[in-house]
Coordinates of C-alpha atoms and ligand atoms in Angstrom, one line a residue:
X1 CA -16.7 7.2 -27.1
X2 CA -19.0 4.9 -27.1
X3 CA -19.0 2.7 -23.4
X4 CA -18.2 -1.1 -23.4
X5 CA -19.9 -3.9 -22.3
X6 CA -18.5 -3.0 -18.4
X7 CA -19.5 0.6 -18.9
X8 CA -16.2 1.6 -19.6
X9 CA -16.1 5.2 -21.2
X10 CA -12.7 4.6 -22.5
X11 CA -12.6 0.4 -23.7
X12 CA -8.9 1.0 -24.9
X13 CA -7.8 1.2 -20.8
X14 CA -9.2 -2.7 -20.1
X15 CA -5.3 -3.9 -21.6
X16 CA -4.2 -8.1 -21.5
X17 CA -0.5 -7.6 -22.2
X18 CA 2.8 -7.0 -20.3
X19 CA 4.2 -3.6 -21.0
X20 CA 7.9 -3.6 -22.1
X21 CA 10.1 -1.0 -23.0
X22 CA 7.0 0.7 -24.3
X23 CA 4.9 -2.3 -26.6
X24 CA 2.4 -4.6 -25.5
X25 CA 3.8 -8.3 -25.5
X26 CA 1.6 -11.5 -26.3
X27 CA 2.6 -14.4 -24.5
X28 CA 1.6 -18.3 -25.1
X29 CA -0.8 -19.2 -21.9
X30 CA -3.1 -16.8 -20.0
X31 CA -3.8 -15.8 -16.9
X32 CA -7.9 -15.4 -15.9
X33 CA -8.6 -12.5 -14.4
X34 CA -11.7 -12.9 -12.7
X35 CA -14.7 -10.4 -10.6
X36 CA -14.0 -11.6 -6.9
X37 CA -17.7 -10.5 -6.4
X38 CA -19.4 -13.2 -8.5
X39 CA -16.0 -15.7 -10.1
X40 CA -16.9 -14.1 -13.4
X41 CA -13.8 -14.0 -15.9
X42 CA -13.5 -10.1 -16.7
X43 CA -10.0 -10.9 -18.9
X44 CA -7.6 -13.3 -19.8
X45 CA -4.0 -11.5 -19.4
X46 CA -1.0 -13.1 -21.3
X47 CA 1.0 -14.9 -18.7
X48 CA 4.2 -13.7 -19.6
X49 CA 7.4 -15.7 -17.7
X50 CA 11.3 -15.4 -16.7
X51 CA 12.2 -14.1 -20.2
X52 CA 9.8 -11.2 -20.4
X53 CA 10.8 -9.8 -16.9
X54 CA 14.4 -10.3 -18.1
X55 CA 13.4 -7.9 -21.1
X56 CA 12.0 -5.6 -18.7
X57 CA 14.6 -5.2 -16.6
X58 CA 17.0 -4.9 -19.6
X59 CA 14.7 -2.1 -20.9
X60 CA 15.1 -0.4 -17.9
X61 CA 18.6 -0.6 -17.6
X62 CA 18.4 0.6 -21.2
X63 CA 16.4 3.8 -20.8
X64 CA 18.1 4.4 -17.5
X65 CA 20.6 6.7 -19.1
X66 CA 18.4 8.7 -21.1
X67 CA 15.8 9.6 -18.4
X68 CA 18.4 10.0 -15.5
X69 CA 19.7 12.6 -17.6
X70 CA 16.2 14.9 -18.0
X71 CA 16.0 17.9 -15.9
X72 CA 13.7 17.5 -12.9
X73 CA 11.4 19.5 -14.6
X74 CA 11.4 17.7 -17.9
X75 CA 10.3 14.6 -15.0
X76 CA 8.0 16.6 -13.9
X77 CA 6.5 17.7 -16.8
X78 CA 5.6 14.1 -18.2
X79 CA 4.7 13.0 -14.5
X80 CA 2.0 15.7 -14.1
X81 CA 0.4 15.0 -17.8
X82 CA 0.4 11.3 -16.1
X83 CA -1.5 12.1 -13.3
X84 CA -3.9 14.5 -15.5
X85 CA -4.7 11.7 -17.3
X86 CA -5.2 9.2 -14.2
X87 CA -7.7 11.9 -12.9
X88 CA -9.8 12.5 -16.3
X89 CA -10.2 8.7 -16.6
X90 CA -10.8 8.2 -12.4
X91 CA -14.6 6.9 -13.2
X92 CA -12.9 4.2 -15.5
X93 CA -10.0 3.4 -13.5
X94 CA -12.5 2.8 -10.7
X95 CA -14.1 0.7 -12.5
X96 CA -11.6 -1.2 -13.8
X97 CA -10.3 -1.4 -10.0
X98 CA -14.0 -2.6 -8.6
X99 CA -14.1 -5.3 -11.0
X100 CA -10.9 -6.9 -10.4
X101 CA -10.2 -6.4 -6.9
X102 CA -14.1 -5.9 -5.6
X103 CA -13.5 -2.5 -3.3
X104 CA -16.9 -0.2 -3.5
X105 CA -16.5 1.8 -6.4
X106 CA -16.6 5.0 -4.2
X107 CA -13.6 3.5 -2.4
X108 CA -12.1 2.4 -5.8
X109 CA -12.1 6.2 -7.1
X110 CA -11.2 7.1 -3.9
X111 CA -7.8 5.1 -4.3
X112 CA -7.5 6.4 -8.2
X113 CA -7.1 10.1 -6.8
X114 CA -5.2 8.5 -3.8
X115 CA -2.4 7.0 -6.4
X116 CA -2.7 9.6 -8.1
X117 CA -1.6 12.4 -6.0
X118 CA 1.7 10.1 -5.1
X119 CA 2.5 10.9 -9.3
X120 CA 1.5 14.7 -8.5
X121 CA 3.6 15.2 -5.1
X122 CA 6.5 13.3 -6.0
X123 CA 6.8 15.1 -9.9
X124 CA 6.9 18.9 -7.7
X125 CA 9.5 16.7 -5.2
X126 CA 11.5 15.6 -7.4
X127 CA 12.9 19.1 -8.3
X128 CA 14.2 19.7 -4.6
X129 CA 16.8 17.3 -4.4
X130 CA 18.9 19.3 -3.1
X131 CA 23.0 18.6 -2.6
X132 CA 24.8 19.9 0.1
X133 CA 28.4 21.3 0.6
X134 CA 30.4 20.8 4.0
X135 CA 33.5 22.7 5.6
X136 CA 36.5 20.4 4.7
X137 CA 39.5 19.6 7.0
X138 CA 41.5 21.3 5.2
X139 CA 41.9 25.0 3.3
X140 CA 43.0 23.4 0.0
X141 CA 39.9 20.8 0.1
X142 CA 36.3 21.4 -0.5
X143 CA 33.3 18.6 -0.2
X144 CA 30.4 18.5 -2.0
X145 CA 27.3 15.8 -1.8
X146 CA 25.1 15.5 -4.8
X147 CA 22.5 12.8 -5.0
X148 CA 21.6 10.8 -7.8
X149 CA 19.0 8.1 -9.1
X150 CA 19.5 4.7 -7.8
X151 CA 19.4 3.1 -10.6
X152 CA 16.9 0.1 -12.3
X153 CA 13.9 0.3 -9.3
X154 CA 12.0 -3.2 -9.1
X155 CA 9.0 -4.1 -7.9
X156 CA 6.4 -6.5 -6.3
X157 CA 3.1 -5.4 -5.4
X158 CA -0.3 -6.5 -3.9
X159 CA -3.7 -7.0 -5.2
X160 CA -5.6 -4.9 -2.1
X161 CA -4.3 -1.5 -3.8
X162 CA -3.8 -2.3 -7.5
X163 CA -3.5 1.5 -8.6
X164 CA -1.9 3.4 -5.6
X165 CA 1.1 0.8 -4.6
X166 CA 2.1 1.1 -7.8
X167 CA 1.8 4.8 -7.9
X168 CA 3.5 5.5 -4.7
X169 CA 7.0 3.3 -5.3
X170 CA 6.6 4.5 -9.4
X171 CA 6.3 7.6 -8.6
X172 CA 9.1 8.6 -6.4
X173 CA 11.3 6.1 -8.6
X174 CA 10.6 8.1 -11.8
X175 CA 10.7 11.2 -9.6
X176 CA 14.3 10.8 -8.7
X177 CA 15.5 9.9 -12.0
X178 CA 15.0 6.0 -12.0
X179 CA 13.6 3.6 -14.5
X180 CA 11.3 1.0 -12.5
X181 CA 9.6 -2.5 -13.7
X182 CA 6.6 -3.9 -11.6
X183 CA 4.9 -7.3 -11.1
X184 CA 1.3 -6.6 -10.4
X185 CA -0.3 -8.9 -8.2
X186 CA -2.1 -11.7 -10.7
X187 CA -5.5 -11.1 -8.9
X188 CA -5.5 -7.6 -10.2
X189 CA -3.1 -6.8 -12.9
X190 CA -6.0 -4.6 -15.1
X191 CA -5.5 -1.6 -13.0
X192 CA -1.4 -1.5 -13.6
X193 CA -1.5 -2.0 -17.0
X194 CA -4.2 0.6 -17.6
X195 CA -1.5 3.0 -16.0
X196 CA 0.8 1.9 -18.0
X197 CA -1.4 3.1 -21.0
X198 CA -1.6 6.1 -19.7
X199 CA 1.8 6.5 -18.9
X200 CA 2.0 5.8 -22.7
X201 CA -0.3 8.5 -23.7
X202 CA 1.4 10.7 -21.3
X203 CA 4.9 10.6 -23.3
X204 CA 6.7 8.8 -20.1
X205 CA 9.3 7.0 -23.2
X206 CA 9.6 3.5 -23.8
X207 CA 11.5 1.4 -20.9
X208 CA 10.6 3.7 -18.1
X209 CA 7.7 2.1 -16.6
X210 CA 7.9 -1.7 -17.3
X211 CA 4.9 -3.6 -16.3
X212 CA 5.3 -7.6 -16.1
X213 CA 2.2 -9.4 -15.5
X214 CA 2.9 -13.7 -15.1
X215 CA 1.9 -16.1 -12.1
X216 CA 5.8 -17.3 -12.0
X217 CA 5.8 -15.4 -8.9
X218 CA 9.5 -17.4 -7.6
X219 CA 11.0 -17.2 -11.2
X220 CA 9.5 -13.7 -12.0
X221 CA 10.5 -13.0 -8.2
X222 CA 14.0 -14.4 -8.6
X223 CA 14.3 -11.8 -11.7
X224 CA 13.1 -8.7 -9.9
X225 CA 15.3 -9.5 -6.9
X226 CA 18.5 -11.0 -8.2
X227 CA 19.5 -9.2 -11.7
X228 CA 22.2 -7.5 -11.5
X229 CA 20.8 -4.7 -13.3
X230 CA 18.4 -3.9 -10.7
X231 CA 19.8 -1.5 -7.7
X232 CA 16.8 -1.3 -6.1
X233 CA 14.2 -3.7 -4.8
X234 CA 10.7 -2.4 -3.3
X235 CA 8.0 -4.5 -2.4
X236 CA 4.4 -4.1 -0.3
X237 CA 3.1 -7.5 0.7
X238 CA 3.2 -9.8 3.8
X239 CA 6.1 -9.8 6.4
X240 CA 6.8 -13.4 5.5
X241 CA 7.2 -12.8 1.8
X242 CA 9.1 -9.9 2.5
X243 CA 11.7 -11.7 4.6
X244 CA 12.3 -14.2 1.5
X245 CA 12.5 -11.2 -1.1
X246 CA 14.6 -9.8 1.3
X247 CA 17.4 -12.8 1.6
X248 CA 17.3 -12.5 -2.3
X249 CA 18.2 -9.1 -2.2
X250 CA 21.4 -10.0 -0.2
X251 CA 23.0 -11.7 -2.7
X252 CA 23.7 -8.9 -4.7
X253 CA 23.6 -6.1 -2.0
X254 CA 20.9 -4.7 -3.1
X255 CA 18.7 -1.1 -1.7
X256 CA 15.7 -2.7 -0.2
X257 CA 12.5 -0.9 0.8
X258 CA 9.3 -2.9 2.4
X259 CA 6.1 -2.0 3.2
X260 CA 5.1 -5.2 5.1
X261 CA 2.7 -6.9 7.8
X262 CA 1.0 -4.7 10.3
X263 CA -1.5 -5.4 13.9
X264 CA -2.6 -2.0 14.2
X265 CA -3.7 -1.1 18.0
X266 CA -6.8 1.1 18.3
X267 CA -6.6 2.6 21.5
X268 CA -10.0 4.3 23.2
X269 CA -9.0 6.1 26.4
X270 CA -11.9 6.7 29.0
X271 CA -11.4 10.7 28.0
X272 CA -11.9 9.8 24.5
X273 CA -14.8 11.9 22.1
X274 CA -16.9 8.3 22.0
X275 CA -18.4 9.1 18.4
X276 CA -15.4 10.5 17.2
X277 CA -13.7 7.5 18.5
X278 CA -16.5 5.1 16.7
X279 CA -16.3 7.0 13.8
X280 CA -12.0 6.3 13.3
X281 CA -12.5 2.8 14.2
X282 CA -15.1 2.4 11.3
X283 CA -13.1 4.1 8.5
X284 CA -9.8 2.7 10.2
X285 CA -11.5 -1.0 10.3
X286 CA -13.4 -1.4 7.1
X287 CA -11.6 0.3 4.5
X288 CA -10.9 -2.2 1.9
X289 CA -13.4 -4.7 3.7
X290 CA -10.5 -4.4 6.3
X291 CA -7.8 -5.8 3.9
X292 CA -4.9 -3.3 4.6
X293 CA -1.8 -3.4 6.1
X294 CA -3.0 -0.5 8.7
X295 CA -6.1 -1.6 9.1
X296 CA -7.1 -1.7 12.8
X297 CA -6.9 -5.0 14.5
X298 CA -7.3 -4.7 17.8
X299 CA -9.5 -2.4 19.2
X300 CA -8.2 -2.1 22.7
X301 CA -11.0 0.2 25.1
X302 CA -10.2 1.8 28.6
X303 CA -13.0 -0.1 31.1
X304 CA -14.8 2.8 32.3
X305 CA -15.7 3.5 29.0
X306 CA -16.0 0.1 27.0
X307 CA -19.9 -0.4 27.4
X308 CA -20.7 3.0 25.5
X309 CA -18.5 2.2 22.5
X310 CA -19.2 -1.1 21.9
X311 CA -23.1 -0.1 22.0
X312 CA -22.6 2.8 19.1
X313 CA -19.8 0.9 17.8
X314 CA -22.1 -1.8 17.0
X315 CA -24.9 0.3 15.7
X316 CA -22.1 1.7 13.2
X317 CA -21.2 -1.6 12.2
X318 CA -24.6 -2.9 11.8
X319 CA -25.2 0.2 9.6
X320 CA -22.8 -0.8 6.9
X321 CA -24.4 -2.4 3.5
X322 CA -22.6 -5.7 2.5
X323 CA -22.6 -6.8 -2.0
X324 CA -21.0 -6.1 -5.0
X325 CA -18.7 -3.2 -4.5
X326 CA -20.9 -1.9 -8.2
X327 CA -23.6 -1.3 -6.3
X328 CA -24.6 1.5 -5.0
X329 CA -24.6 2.6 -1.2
X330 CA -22.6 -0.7 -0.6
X331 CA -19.9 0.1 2.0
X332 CA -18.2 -3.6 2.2
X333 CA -17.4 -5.3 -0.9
X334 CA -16.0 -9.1 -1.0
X335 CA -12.7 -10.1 0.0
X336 CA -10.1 -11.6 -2.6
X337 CA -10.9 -14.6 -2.6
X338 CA -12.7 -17.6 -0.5
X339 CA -9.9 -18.9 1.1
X340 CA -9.3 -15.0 3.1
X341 CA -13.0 -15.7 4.0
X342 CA -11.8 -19.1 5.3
X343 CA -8.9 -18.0 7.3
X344 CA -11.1 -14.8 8.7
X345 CA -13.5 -17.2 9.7
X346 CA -11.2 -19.5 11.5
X347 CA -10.0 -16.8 13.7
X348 CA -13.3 -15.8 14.1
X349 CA -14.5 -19.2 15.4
X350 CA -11.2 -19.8 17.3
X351 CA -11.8 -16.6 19.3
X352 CA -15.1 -18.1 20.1
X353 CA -14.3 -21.4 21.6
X354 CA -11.5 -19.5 23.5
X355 CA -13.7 -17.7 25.4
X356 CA -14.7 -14.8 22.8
X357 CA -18.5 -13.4 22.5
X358 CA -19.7 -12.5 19.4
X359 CA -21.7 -9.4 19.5
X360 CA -22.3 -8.8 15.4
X361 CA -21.9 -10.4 12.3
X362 CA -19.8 -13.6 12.6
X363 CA -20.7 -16.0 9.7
X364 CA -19.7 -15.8 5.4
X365 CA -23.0 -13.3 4.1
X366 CA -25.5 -14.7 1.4
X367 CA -24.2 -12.3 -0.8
X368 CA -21.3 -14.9 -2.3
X369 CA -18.6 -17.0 -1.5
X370 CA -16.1 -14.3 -1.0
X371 CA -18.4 -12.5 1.4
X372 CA -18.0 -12.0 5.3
X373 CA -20.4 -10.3 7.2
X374 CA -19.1 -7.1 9.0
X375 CA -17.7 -8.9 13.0
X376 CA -17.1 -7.6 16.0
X377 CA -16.2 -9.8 19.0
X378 CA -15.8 -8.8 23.0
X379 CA -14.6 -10.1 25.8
X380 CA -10.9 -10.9 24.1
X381 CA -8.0 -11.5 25.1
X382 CA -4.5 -10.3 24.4
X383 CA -3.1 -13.7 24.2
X384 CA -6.2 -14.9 21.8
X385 CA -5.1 -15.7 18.0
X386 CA -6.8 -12.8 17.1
X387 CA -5.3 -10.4 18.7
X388 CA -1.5 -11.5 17.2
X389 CA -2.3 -12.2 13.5
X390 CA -3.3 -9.9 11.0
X391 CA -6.7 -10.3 10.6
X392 CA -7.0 -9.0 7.0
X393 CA -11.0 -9.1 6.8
X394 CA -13.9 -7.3 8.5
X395 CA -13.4 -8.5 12.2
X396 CA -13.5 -6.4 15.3
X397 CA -12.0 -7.8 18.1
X398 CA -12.6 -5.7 21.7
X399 CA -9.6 -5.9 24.4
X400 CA -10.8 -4.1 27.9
X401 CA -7.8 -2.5 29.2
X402 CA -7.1 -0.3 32.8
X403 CA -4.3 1.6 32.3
X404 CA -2.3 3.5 29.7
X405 CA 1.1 1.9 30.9
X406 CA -0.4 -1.5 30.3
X407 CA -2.1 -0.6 27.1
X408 CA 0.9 1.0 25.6
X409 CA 2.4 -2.5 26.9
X410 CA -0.1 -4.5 25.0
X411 CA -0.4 -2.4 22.5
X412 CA 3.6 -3.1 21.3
X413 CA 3.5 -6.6 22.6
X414 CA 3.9 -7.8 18.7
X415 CA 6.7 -8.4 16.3
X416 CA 4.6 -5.4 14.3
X417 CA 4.7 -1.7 14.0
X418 CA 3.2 -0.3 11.1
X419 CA 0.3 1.4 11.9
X420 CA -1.2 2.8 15.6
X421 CA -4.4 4.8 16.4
X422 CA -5.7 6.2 19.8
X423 CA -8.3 8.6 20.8
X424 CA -7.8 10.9 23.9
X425 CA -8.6 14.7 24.6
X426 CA -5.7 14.9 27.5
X427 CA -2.7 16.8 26.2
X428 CA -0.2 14.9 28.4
X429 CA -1.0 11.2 27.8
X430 CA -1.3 12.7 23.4
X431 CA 2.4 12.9 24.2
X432 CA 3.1 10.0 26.5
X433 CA 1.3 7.9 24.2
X434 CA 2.4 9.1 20.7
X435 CA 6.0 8.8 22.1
X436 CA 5.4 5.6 23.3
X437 CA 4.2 3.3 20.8
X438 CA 6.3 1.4 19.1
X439 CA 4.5 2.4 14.9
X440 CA 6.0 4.4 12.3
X441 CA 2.6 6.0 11.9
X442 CA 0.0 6.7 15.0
X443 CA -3.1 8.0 14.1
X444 CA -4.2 10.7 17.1
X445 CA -8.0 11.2 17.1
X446 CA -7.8 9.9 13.3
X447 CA -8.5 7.1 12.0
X448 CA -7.5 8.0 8.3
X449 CA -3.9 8.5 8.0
X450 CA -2.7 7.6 4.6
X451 CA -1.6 10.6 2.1
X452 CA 0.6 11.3 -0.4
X453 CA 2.5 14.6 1.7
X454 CA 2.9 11.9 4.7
X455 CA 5.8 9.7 5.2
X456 CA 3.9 5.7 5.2
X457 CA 6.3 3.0 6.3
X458 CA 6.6 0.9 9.4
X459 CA 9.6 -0.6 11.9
X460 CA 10.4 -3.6 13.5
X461 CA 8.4 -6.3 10.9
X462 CA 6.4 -4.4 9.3
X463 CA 9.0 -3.0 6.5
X464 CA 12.1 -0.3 6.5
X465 CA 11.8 2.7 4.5
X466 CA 8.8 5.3 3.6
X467 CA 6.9 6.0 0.9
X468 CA 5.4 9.5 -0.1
X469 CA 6.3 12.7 1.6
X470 CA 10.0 14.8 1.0
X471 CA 11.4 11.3 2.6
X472 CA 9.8 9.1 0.4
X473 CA 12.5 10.2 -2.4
X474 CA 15.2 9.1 0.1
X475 CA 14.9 5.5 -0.9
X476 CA 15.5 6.3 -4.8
X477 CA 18.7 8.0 -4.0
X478 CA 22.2 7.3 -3.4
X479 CA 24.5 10.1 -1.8
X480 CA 27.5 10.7 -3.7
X481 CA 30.5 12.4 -1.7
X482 CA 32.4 14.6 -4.1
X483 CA 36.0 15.3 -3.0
X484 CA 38.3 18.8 -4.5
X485 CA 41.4 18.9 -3.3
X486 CA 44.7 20.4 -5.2
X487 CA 42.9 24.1 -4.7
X488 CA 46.1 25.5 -2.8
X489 CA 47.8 28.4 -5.6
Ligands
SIN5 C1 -1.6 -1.1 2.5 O1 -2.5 -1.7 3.0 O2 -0.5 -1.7 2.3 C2 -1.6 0.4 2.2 C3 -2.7 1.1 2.9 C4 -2.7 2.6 2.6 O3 -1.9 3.1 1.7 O4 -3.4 3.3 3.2

């Protein structure tokens, strides 16, 4: 096939319509779907509104009985040509995912096999839902528990993972027998509905996987949150939206799971591997030009030993290649858009004039509006702005700490707990610490910890239920207590 004008090997993946119940729907207006590296329009996507989600969730609803009642293998079957196609097409997926969302296209393939191993271990996961039998009370009584698909799964989410945040909450959905509708973030809406077209190609049938692209994000929201056709409500986004999608959710008792907000701690204790330490921070920090949810935000380092990270911390930073995530070598693409760079820069500067030094970086990069150089500030404090919002850009901050009861101390002091990393070679304080921080995920002498066999999710704000792993299914399920009596001759 002959390439497109953005290289695209495949043009018939670069889709501008709202999948429902398996056809492409036109609406009136358009949404502008533009390169956050240069402003440039890549494509205009019908805006589709309250109706079209209604339709979606109605198609759900409507397939629901036919695809609950495959085998898990049948599932599996069409889940694993879904993910074949996802990897044949990764350099065009990439692609697609650079242009709209600006991650390095090394990073963007990265997340296309990342999103697509969620399709991969949830299709083998879905055929171990097991059931369960328990000794009754009584000889003439037996009980059984079976589990079955929620129901109609909905969806919200963001633009900072536009392939694998669909995957993940998709893929367990349709796993466990459910039929599931998604609003893609506006920003980056390409990258869901080319999975939808492959979902297509793959034979998933119509009404399965519903995609709904519209900037009505209350209305649409309202939809996805309040039908009561929809049994389940999933969303990955900030804690503040959550809480609001959440309260929806209430008024028709709806299964809520949330991947939310996160101030990950990154802890370097003086008995720390120093490189190996650096090294996390780096791939912990700047993934995603440090837009993700467990993306370190405070880098917290034990006094004895802060002098000697910061200097090859530094040099690692100043290594990294700021542009347009197309070209090659580049390590930090933009951010979303120029008012992230606004806000990282405001904490950046308040840190300053509260007392904060800046040792790199610092300032929006000649490369474009939407660009901020790669920061790291010392001499912070816990109680500094930056050190209790979530950054959500490519800022350091350094915290000198003495001990690991007040670390550990700091370290939960937030309303947070998605994400914790910390880096020490002494077997006893692994434990003390691991145990002790307050995270549904803690990174120990790693600073990559998302995969599709591991349970991701957070506690206290940052969200309630996980997503990949044999848990991940949980959250699709509802346990159904079968009772036998009348067995007495
Ligand atoms: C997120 O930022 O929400 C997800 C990050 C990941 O899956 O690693």
């Amino acid at each position: 096939m002959k390439a497109d004008k953005f290289g695209l090997h495949d043009p018939q993946l670069m889709k501008n319509f709202s999948y429902i119940n398996g056809s492409w729907h036109s609406s009136e207006s358009q949404i502008a779907v533009t390169n956050p590296a240069n402003g440039e329009v890549i494509a205009e996507v019908s805006n589709a509104s309250i109706a079209e989600t209604q339709l979606a969730v109605k198609a759900a609803k409507y397939a629901l009985t036919m695809w609950s009642a495959k085998s898990a293998n049948e599932r599996a079957g069409l889940m694993k040509k879904w993910f074949d196609l996802m990897i044949a097409h990764q350099d065009d997926l990439g692609l697609i995912l650079t242009l709209e969302q600006g991650k390095p296209l090394a990073e963007a393939k990265g997340e296309i096999a990342y999103g697509a191993a969620y399709i991969e271990w949830f299709a083998e996961e879905g055929k171990r839902v097991y059931g369960d039998t328990i000794p009754a009370p009584s000889g003439d009584k037996r009980i059984i528990v079976i589990k079955q698909p929620v129901g109609v799964v909905a969806s919200i989410t963001p633009w900072n993972f536009p392939n694998a945040m669909i995957a993940r909450k998709a893929a367990a959905a349709l796993a466990a027998g459910c039929t599931f509708v998604v609003r893609p973030a506006t920003q980056t809406p390409l990258s869901a509905l080319a999975m939808a077209e492959l979902a297509e190609r793959a034979g998933i049938p119509a009404g399965v996987f519903n995609v709904v692209v519209g900037d009505d994000a209350r209305g649409m929201g309202k939809v996805l949150t309040q039908h009561p056709d929809v049994s389940k409500f999933t969303f990955t986004g900030s804690t503040a939206v959550g809480q609001t999608l959440i309260s929806q959710c209430a008024t028709t008792v709806k299964k809520v799971s949330m991947e939310l907000g996160g101030n990950a701690p990154f802890i370097v204790f003086d008995d720390a591997d120093i490189d190996a330490a650096v090294q996390g921070a780096i791939v912990s920090k700047y993934r995603n030009a440090g837009q993700t949810c467990v993306c370190t935000n405070r880098i917290f380092v034990q006094k004895d030993v802060i002098d000697e990270f910061t200097e090859k911390f530094t040099a690692a930073v100043s290594a990294l290649t700021i542009g347009d995530g197309l070209t090659e070598g580049v390590n930090i693409g933009p951010m979303i858009t120029t008012e992230a760079v606004d806000n990282v820069d405001k904490l950046v500067k308040d840190s300053i004039a509260a007392g904060a030094t800046l040792a790199l970086g610092g300032q929006r990069d000649a490369a474009g509006d939407t660009f901020y150089q790669p920061t790291i500030l010392t001499n912070v404090s816990h109680d500094m702005p930056i050190a209790n919002n979530e950054i959500f850009g490519p800022v350091s901050p350094i915290i000198s700490f003495d001990n690991e009861e007040q670390v550990i101390a700091m370290a939960n002091d937030t309303e947070y707990g998605l994400a914790a990393y910390f880096y020490s070679r002494d077997i006893g304080r692994v434990w003390r610490v691991a145990e002790g921080l307050e995270y549904g995920i803690v990174g120990i002498n790693e600073g990559a910890v998302s995969n599709a066999s591991a349970p991701f999710g957070g506690v206290k704000q940052s969200g309630s239920g996980r997503e990949g792993s044999k848990y991940g299914l949980d959250d699709y399920l509802e346990i159904k207590y079968l009772c036998m009596g009348g067995l007495t001759k």
